[in-house]
Amino acid sequence: MPDQRGYFGEYGGQIIPPELQSVMNEIDVAYEEIRQTKAFQDELADLYAKYVGRPSPIFHAKRLTEKAGGAQIYLKREDLNHTGAHKINHCLGEALLAKFMGKTKVLAETGAGQHGVALASACALVGIPCEIHMGAIDIAKEHPNVVKMKILGCKLVSVDRGTQTLKDAVDSAFDEYLLDPQNYFYAIGSVVGPHPFPKMVRDFQSIIGKEARQQFQQQNGTLPDVVTACVGGGSNAMGMFTAFLDDDSVELVGVEPAGKGLDTNDHAATMTLGTKGALHGFECLTLQDENGEPLPVYSIASGLDYPGVGPQHCHLKDIKRVRYEAIDDKECLDAFITLSRCEGIIPALESAHAVAYATKLAATLPADKTILVNLSGRGDKDADFVAETLAL
Ligand SMILES: *Cc1c(COP(=O)(O)O)cnc(C)c1O
C-alpha cells in the first residue's frame, strides 16, 4: 500500500495544484468506501464473470516450450477477455466508481485507441457519458478502433494541436477535465497519474494474479518459478505481480521495450535508463531531458510507448523485489510470429515482449522449472501492421 501521501517509497504522490488534490482525495475516500461494500464487490465480480468472461484460463504452451528448449512456459490468457485485453478490468472499476460518485462524464485520452475502446465499452455498459480525446494523426492511423468508439456511442474529440498524437491528446483531455473536475471523472488508463490512481488501477487489475496464483497451484501443485509481464505504464504487470509479492520463491520480471536498441534514442526503457522525475502528476523514473521535460519515446507496441512508469514498479525495483529487462522490436516480432505459429495464438505486440523474454529465459533453465507469462492482449489490432512490416 502507498503511504498517506500516496508514495510507494520515493515514488508517486500528487504533483498537482491544491484544488485538484482535494478532488483526488475525494476520489480516494469514495473508492475506499465503496470497495469495502458487498454491493460493489458483487457487482464487479458479476461483471468480471459474465461480461469480461473471467476467469481467463492458464494455458501450457507445450510447442512453444519445446521450441525454446528448457523451462515450461504457461500463458495467462488475458487476450481472451471481452474487448481483447486486460484494460477492461480497470475500465469497469473506474466507470462504476464514477457512477457511484454521481459524476456526469468520464473523460480520457487514447493513443492507439485501446484504452478508448475499453473505456467506451465500460461506459456504455454502466450508462455514463464518455468523451475520448485522440490526436488527429492517430485517428487517421487507427481506423478500426476509431469506428468502434463511435459505434459504442462515446464522444470522440479529434486533437489538432501540436504533434496531433498522444501527448497533445493528454493535454486536451486534461484541459476539458479542468473545466469541471467536481463533476467529471478522468479515467487514467494505467497504474500512473496522481494518487489514488496507481493504487486503484492496481487493485482493479489484481484479479489477474489472484486467479493465476490459484489456477497455477491447482494445475501444477506448486507456484511458478518465474512470473513475467510487459510494462508500459505497468497495469497488467502490477495486476499479475501483486498476488505473488509475498512468495519469496517466485521471481518477478517486468519487460519493457528496448525499441530499436538501448543505445539509440528510439526506445521506452524507463526502468533501465530513466531517472527520477515528475510527469502527469506523480513522481517516477522517466526518460527526460536536462530541463525535466519528457523525451520522445518509441516502441513498436504503441501501448508500451510511455516516458514514465507506475510508481510502485519504481519502488519494487529499488527494493529488488522485481527485476526489469528490455526486449527490442526484432525480438518482439520474432515472438509474435513464433507464438502465432507454435500455438495458434496471435498476441498483442505489447504482450509479445513478455513472450520473447520468457522464451529467452526458458532456454537457460531446466525442464522442471516453470515460467508464467501474462498474455495481456490479443493481436488483431496489430495483424495488418505486422503483415506489412514482414512483407507476409
Ligand atoms: C495498453 C496495453 C499494455 C500496456 O499497458 P500496461 O498498463 O503497462 O499494462 C499492455 N498490453 C496490452 C495488450 C495493452 O493493450
PDB file of N, CA and C in Angstrom, residues 52-59 74-89 114 208 236 339-340 343-349 351-352 355 373-381:
ATOM      1  N   VAL A  52     -16.855  -9.832 -18.900  1.00  0.00           N
ATOM      2  CA  VAL A  52     -15.467  -9.968 -19.377  1.00  0.00           C
ATOM      3  C   VAL A  52     -15.166 -11.408 -19.780  1.00  0.00           C
ATOM      4  N   GLY A  53     -15.830 -12.368 -19.074  1.00  0.00           N
ATOM      5  CA  GLY A  53     -15.565 -13.783 -19.343  1.00  0.00           C
ATOM      6  C   GLY A  53     -14.502 -14.373 -18.439  1.00  0.00           C
ATOM      7  N   ARG A  54     -14.338 -13.806 -17.225  1.00  0.00           N
ATOM      8  CA  ARG A  54     -13.366 -14.310 -16.277  1.00  0.00           C
ATOM      9  C   ARG A  54     -13.910 -15.569 -15.580  1.00  0.00           C
ATOM     10  N   PRO A  55     -13.067 -16.415 -14.998  1.00  0.00           N
ATOM     11  CA  PRO A  55     -11.607 -16.302 -15.021  1.00  0.00           C
ATOM     12  C   PRO A  55     -11.029 -16.650 -16.383  1.00  0.00           C
ATOM     13  N   SER A  56      -9.983 -15.920 -16.794  1.00  0.00           N
ATOM     14  CA  SER A  56      -9.270 -16.294 -18.015  1.00  0.00           C
ATOM     15  C   SER A  56      -8.392 -17.499 -17.680  1.00  0.00           C
ATOM     16  N   PRO A  57      -8.303 -18.480 -18.605  1.00  0.00           N
ATOM     17  CA  PRO A  57      -7.550 -19.698 -18.294  1.00  0.00           C
ATOM     18  C   PRO A  57      -6.024 -19.499 -18.276  1.00  0.00           C
ATOM     19  N   ILE A  58      -5.337 -20.489 -17.687  1.00  0.00           N
ATOM     20  CA  ILE A  58      -3.882 -20.598 -17.854  1.00  0.00           C
ATOM     21  C   ILE A  58      -3.623 -21.746 -18.822  1.00  0.00           C
ATOM     22  N   PHE A  59      -2.832 -21.479 -19.835  1.00  0.00           N
ATOM     23  CA  PHE A  59      -2.586 -22.436 -20.910  1.00  0.00           C
ATOM     24  C   PHE A  59      -1.112 -22.838 -20.911  1.00  0.00           C
ATOM     25  N   TYR A  74       3.925 -21.134 -19.472  1.00  0.00           N
ATOM     26  CA  TYR A  74       2.469 -21.071 -19.308  1.00  0.00           C
ATOM     27  C   TYR A  74       1.996 -19.651 -19.613  1.00  0.00           C
ATOM     28  N   LEU A  75       0.784 -19.550 -20.179  1.00  0.00           N
ATOM     29  CA  LEU A  75       0.236 -18.234 -20.531  1.00  0.00           C
ATOM     30  C   LEU A  75      -1.052 -17.964 -19.768  1.00  0.00           C
ATOM     31  N   LYS A  76      -1.128 -16.811 -19.100  1.00  0.00           N
ATOM     32  CA  LYS A  76      -2.392 -16.352 -18.520  1.00  0.00           C
ATOM     33  C   LYS A  76      -3.119 -15.603 -19.619  1.00  0.00           C
ATOM     34  N   ARG A  77      -4.287 -16.092 -20.024  1.00  0.00           N
ATOM     35  CA  ARG A  77      -4.925 -15.675 -21.270  1.00  0.00           C
ATOM     36  C   ARG A  77      -5.818 -14.440 -21.124  1.00  0.00           C
ATOM     37  N   GLU A  78      -5.217 -13.290 -20.775  1.00  0.00           N
ATOM     38  CA  GLU A  78      -6.000 -12.047 -20.745  1.00  0.00           C
ATOM     39  C   GLU A  78      -6.429 -11.624 -22.157  1.00  0.00           C
ATOM     40  N   ASP A  79      -5.792 -12.235 -23.173  1.00  0.00           N
ATOM     41  CA  ASP A  79      -6.197 -11.943 -24.555  1.00  0.00           C
ATOM     42  C   ASP A  79      -7.616 -12.421 -24.845  1.00  0.00           C
ATOM     43  N   LEU A  80      -8.129 -13.323 -24.011  1.00  0.00           N
ATOM     44  CA  LEU A  80      -9.477 -13.841 -24.256  1.00  0.00           C
ATOM     45  C   LEU A  80     -10.574 -12.958 -23.658  1.00  0.00           C
ATOM     46  N   ASN A  81     -10.192 -11.927 -22.905  1.00  0.00           N
ATOM     47  CA  ASN A  81     -11.200 -11.039 -22.310  1.00  0.00           C
ATOM     48  C   ASN A  81     -12.024 -10.328 -23.384  1.00  0.00           C
ATOM     49  N   HIS A  82     -13.274 -10.017 -23.051  1.00  0.00           N
ATOM     50  CA  HIS A  82     -14.077  -9.115 -23.880  1.00  0.00           C
ATOM     51  C   HIS A  82     -13.293  -7.819 -24.126  1.00  0.00           C
ATOM     52  N   THR A  83     -13.290  -7.346 -25.343  1.00  0.00           N
ATOM     53  CA  THR A  83     -12.530  -6.199 -25.865  1.00  0.00           C
ATOM     54  C   THR A  83     -11.030  -6.504 -26.049  1.00  0.00           C
ATOM     55  N   GLY A  84     -10.589  -7.734 -25.725  1.00  0.00           N
ATOM     56  CA  GLY A  84      -9.303  -8.196 -26.224  1.00  0.00           C
ATOM     57  C   GLY A  84      -8.062  -7.967 -25.384  1.00  0.00           C
ATOM     58  N   ALA A  85      -8.216  -7.436 -24.169  1.00  0.00           N
ATOM     59  CA  ALA A  85      -7.027  -7.218 -23.341  1.00  0.00           C
ATOM     60  C   ALA A  85      -7.428  -7.030 -21.880  1.00  0.00           C
ATOM     61  N   HIS A  86      -6.402  -6.803 -21.051  1.00  0.00           N
ATOM     62  CA  HIS A  86      -6.646  -6.629 -19.614  1.00  0.00           C
ATOM     63  C   HIS A  86      -7.303  -5.295 -19.281  1.00  0.00           C
ATOM     64  N   LYS A  87      -7.257  -4.320 -20.194  1.00  0.00           N
ATOM     65  CA  LYS A  87      -7.702  -2.951 -19.853  1.00  0.00           C
ATOM     66  C   LYS A  87      -9.143  -2.891 -19.365  1.00  0.00           C
ATOM     67  N   ILE A  88      -9.989  -3.790 -19.868  1.00  0.00           N
ATOM     68  CA  ILE A  88     -11.395  -3.768 -19.457  1.00  0.00           C
ATOM     69  C   ILE A  88     -11.539  -3.975 -17.934  1.00  0.00           C
ATOM     70  N   ASN A  89     -10.578  -4.670 -17.305  1.00  0.00           N
ATOM     71  CA  ASN A  89     -10.666  -4.922 -15.847  1.00  0.00           C
ATOM     72  C   ASN A  89     -10.734  -3.606 -15.075  1.00  0.00           C
ATOM     73  N   GLN A 114      -6.789   1.679 -27.758  1.00  0.00           N
ATOM     74  CA  GLN A 114      -7.120   0.511 -26.941  1.00  0.00           C
ATOM     75  C   GLN A 114      -7.829   0.926 -25.651  1.00  0.00           C
ATOM     76  N   ILE A 208      -6.143 -10.510 -11.888  1.00  0.00           N
ATOM     77  CA  ILE A 208      -5.328 -11.369 -12.778  1.00  0.00           C
ATOM     78  C   ILE A 208      -4.443 -12.297 -11.947  1.00  0.00           C
ATOM     79  N   ASN A 236      -0.936  -4.157 -16.349  1.00  0.00           N
ATOM     80  CA  ASN A 236      -1.129  -5.616 -16.417  1.00  0.00           C
ATOM     81  C   ASN A 236      -0.080  -6.319 -15.565  1.00  0.00           C
ATOM     82  N   LEU A 339       4.850 -17.413 -31.472  1.00  0.00           N
ATOM     83  CA  LEU A 339       3.669 -17.830 -30.701  1.00  0.00           C
ATOM     84  C   LEU A 339       2.494 -18.108 -31.637  1.00  0.00           C
ATOM     85  N   SER A 340       2.335 -17.284 -32.657  1.00  0.00           N
ATOM     86  CA  SER A 340       1.249 -17.500 -33.619  1.00  0.00           C
ATOM     87  C   SER A 340       1.380 -18.872 -34.275  1.00  0.00           C
ATOM     88  N   GLU A 343       1.465 -22.043 -31.485  1.00  0.00           N
ATOM     89  CA  GLU A 343       0.303 -22.300 -30.629  1.00  0.00           C
ATOM     90  C   GLU A 343      -1.020 -21.834 -31.242  1.00  0.00           C
ATOM     91  N   GLY A 344      -0.972 -21.144 -32.395  1.00  0.00           N
ATOM     92  CA  GLY A 344      -2.223 -20.606 -32.945  1.00  0.00           C
ATOM     93  C   GLY A 344      -2.791 -19.494 -32.095  1.00  0.00           C
ATOM     94  N   ILE A 345      -1.925 -18.751 -31.418  1.00  0.00           N
ATOM     95  CA  ILE A 345      -2.355 -17.597 -30.613  1.00  0.00           C
ATOM     96  C   ILE A 345      -1.609 -16.371 -31.131  1.00  0.00           C
ATOM     97  N   ILE A 346      -2.347 -15.396 -31.664  1.00  0.00           N
ATOM     98  CA  ILE A 346      -1.721 -14.153 -32.144  1.00  0.00           C
ATOM     99  C   ILE A 346      -1.741 -13.150 -30.990  1.00  0.00           C
ATOM    100  N   PRO A 347      -0.555 -12.835 -30.443  1.00  0.00           N
ATOM    101  CA  PRO A 347      -0.529 -11.944 -29.271  1.00  0.00           C
ATOM    102  C   PRO A 347      -0.503 -10.475 -29.679  1.00  0.00           C
ATOM    103  N   ALA A 348      -0.895  -9.590 -28.783  1.00  0.00           N
ATOM    104  CA  ALA A 348      -0.645  -8.159 -28.975  1.00  0.00           C
ATOM    105  C   ALA A 348       0.867  -7.947 -29.013  1.00  0.00           C
ATOM    106  N   LEU A 349       1.334  -6.939 -29.751  1.00  0.00           N
ATOM    107  CA  LEU A 349       2.777  -6.661 -29.794  1.00  0.00           C
ATOM    108  C   LEU A 349       3.312  -6.332 -28.400  1.00  0.00           C
ATOM    109  N   SER A 351       2.243  -7.668 -25.505  1.00  0.00           N
ATOM    110  CA  SER A 351       2.405  -8.959 -24.824  1.00  0.00           C
ATOM    111  C   SER A 351       3.563  -9.765 -25.398  1.00  0.00           C
ATOM    112  N   ALA A 352       3.825  -9.600 -26.704  1.00  0.00           N
ATOM    113  CA  ALA A 352       4.901 -10.355 -27.363  1.00  0.00           C
ATOM    114  C   ALA A 352       6.263 -10.031 -26.734  1.00  0.00           C
ATOM    115  N   VAL A 355       6.492 -12.513 -23.974  1.00  0.00           N
ATOM    116  CA  VAL A 355       6.692 -13.847 -24.549  1.00  0.00           C
ATOM    117  C   VAL A 355       8.157 -13.996 -24.996  1.00  0.00           C
ATOM    118  N   VAL A 373       3.615 -16.413 -18.032  1.00  0.00           N
ATOM    119  CA  VAL A 373       3.616 -15.135 -18.765  1.00  0.00           C
ATOM    120  C   VAL A 373       2.217 -14.542 -18.744  1.00  0.00           C
ATOM    121  N   ASN A 374       2.103 -13.269 -18.432  1.00  0.00           N
ATOM    122  CA  ASN A 374       0.800 -12.630 -18.592  1.00  0.00           C
ATOM    123  C   ASN A 374       0.629 -12.216 -20.045  1.00  0.00           C
ATOM    124  N   LEU A 375      -0.252 -12.917 -20.761  1.00  0.00           N
ATOM    125  CA  LEU A 375      -0.527 -12.561 -22.158  1.00  0.00           C
ATOM    126  C   LEU A 375      -1.610 -11.479 -22.128  1.00  0.00           C
ATOM    127  N   SER A 376      -1.153 -10.215 -22.064  1.00  0.00           N
ATOM    128  CA  SER A 376      -2.065  -9.112 -21.715  1.00  0.00           C
ATOM    129  C   SER A 376      -3.147  -8.836 -22.749  1.00  0.00           C
ATOM    130  N   GLY A 377      -2.903  -9.186 -24.025  1.00  0.00           N
ATOM    131  CA  GLY A 377      -3.941  -8.901 -25.024  1.00  0.00           C
ATOM    132  C   GLY A 377      -3.706  -9.631 -26.327  1.00  0.00           C
ATOM    133  N   ARG A 378      -4.712  -9.580 -27.207  1.00  0.00           N
ATOM    134  CA  ARG A 378      -4.606 -10.285 -28.484  1.00  0.00           C
ATOM    135  C   ARG A 378      -4.166  -9.333 -29.595  1.00  0.00           C
ATOM    136  N   GLY A 379      -3.697  -9.936 -30.684  1.00  0.00           N
ATOM    137  CA  GLY A 379      -3.010  -9.160 -31.703  1.00  0.00           C
ATOM    138  C   GLY A 379      -3.822  -8.766 -32.916  1.00  0.00           C
ATOM    139  N   ASP A 380      -5.140  -8.859 -32.846  1.00  0.00           N
ATOM    140  CA  ASP A 380      -5.953  -8.461 -34.015  1.00  0.00           C
ATOM    141  C   ASP A 380      -5.566  -7.067 -34.491  1.00  0.00           C
ATOM    142  N   LYS A 381      -5.402  -6.170 -33.531  1.00  0.00           N
ATOM    143  CA  LYS A 381      -5.102  -4.766 -33.841  1.00  0.00           C
ATOM    144  C   LYS A 381      -3.754  -4.620 -34.549  1.00  0.00           C
TER     145      LYS A 381
END
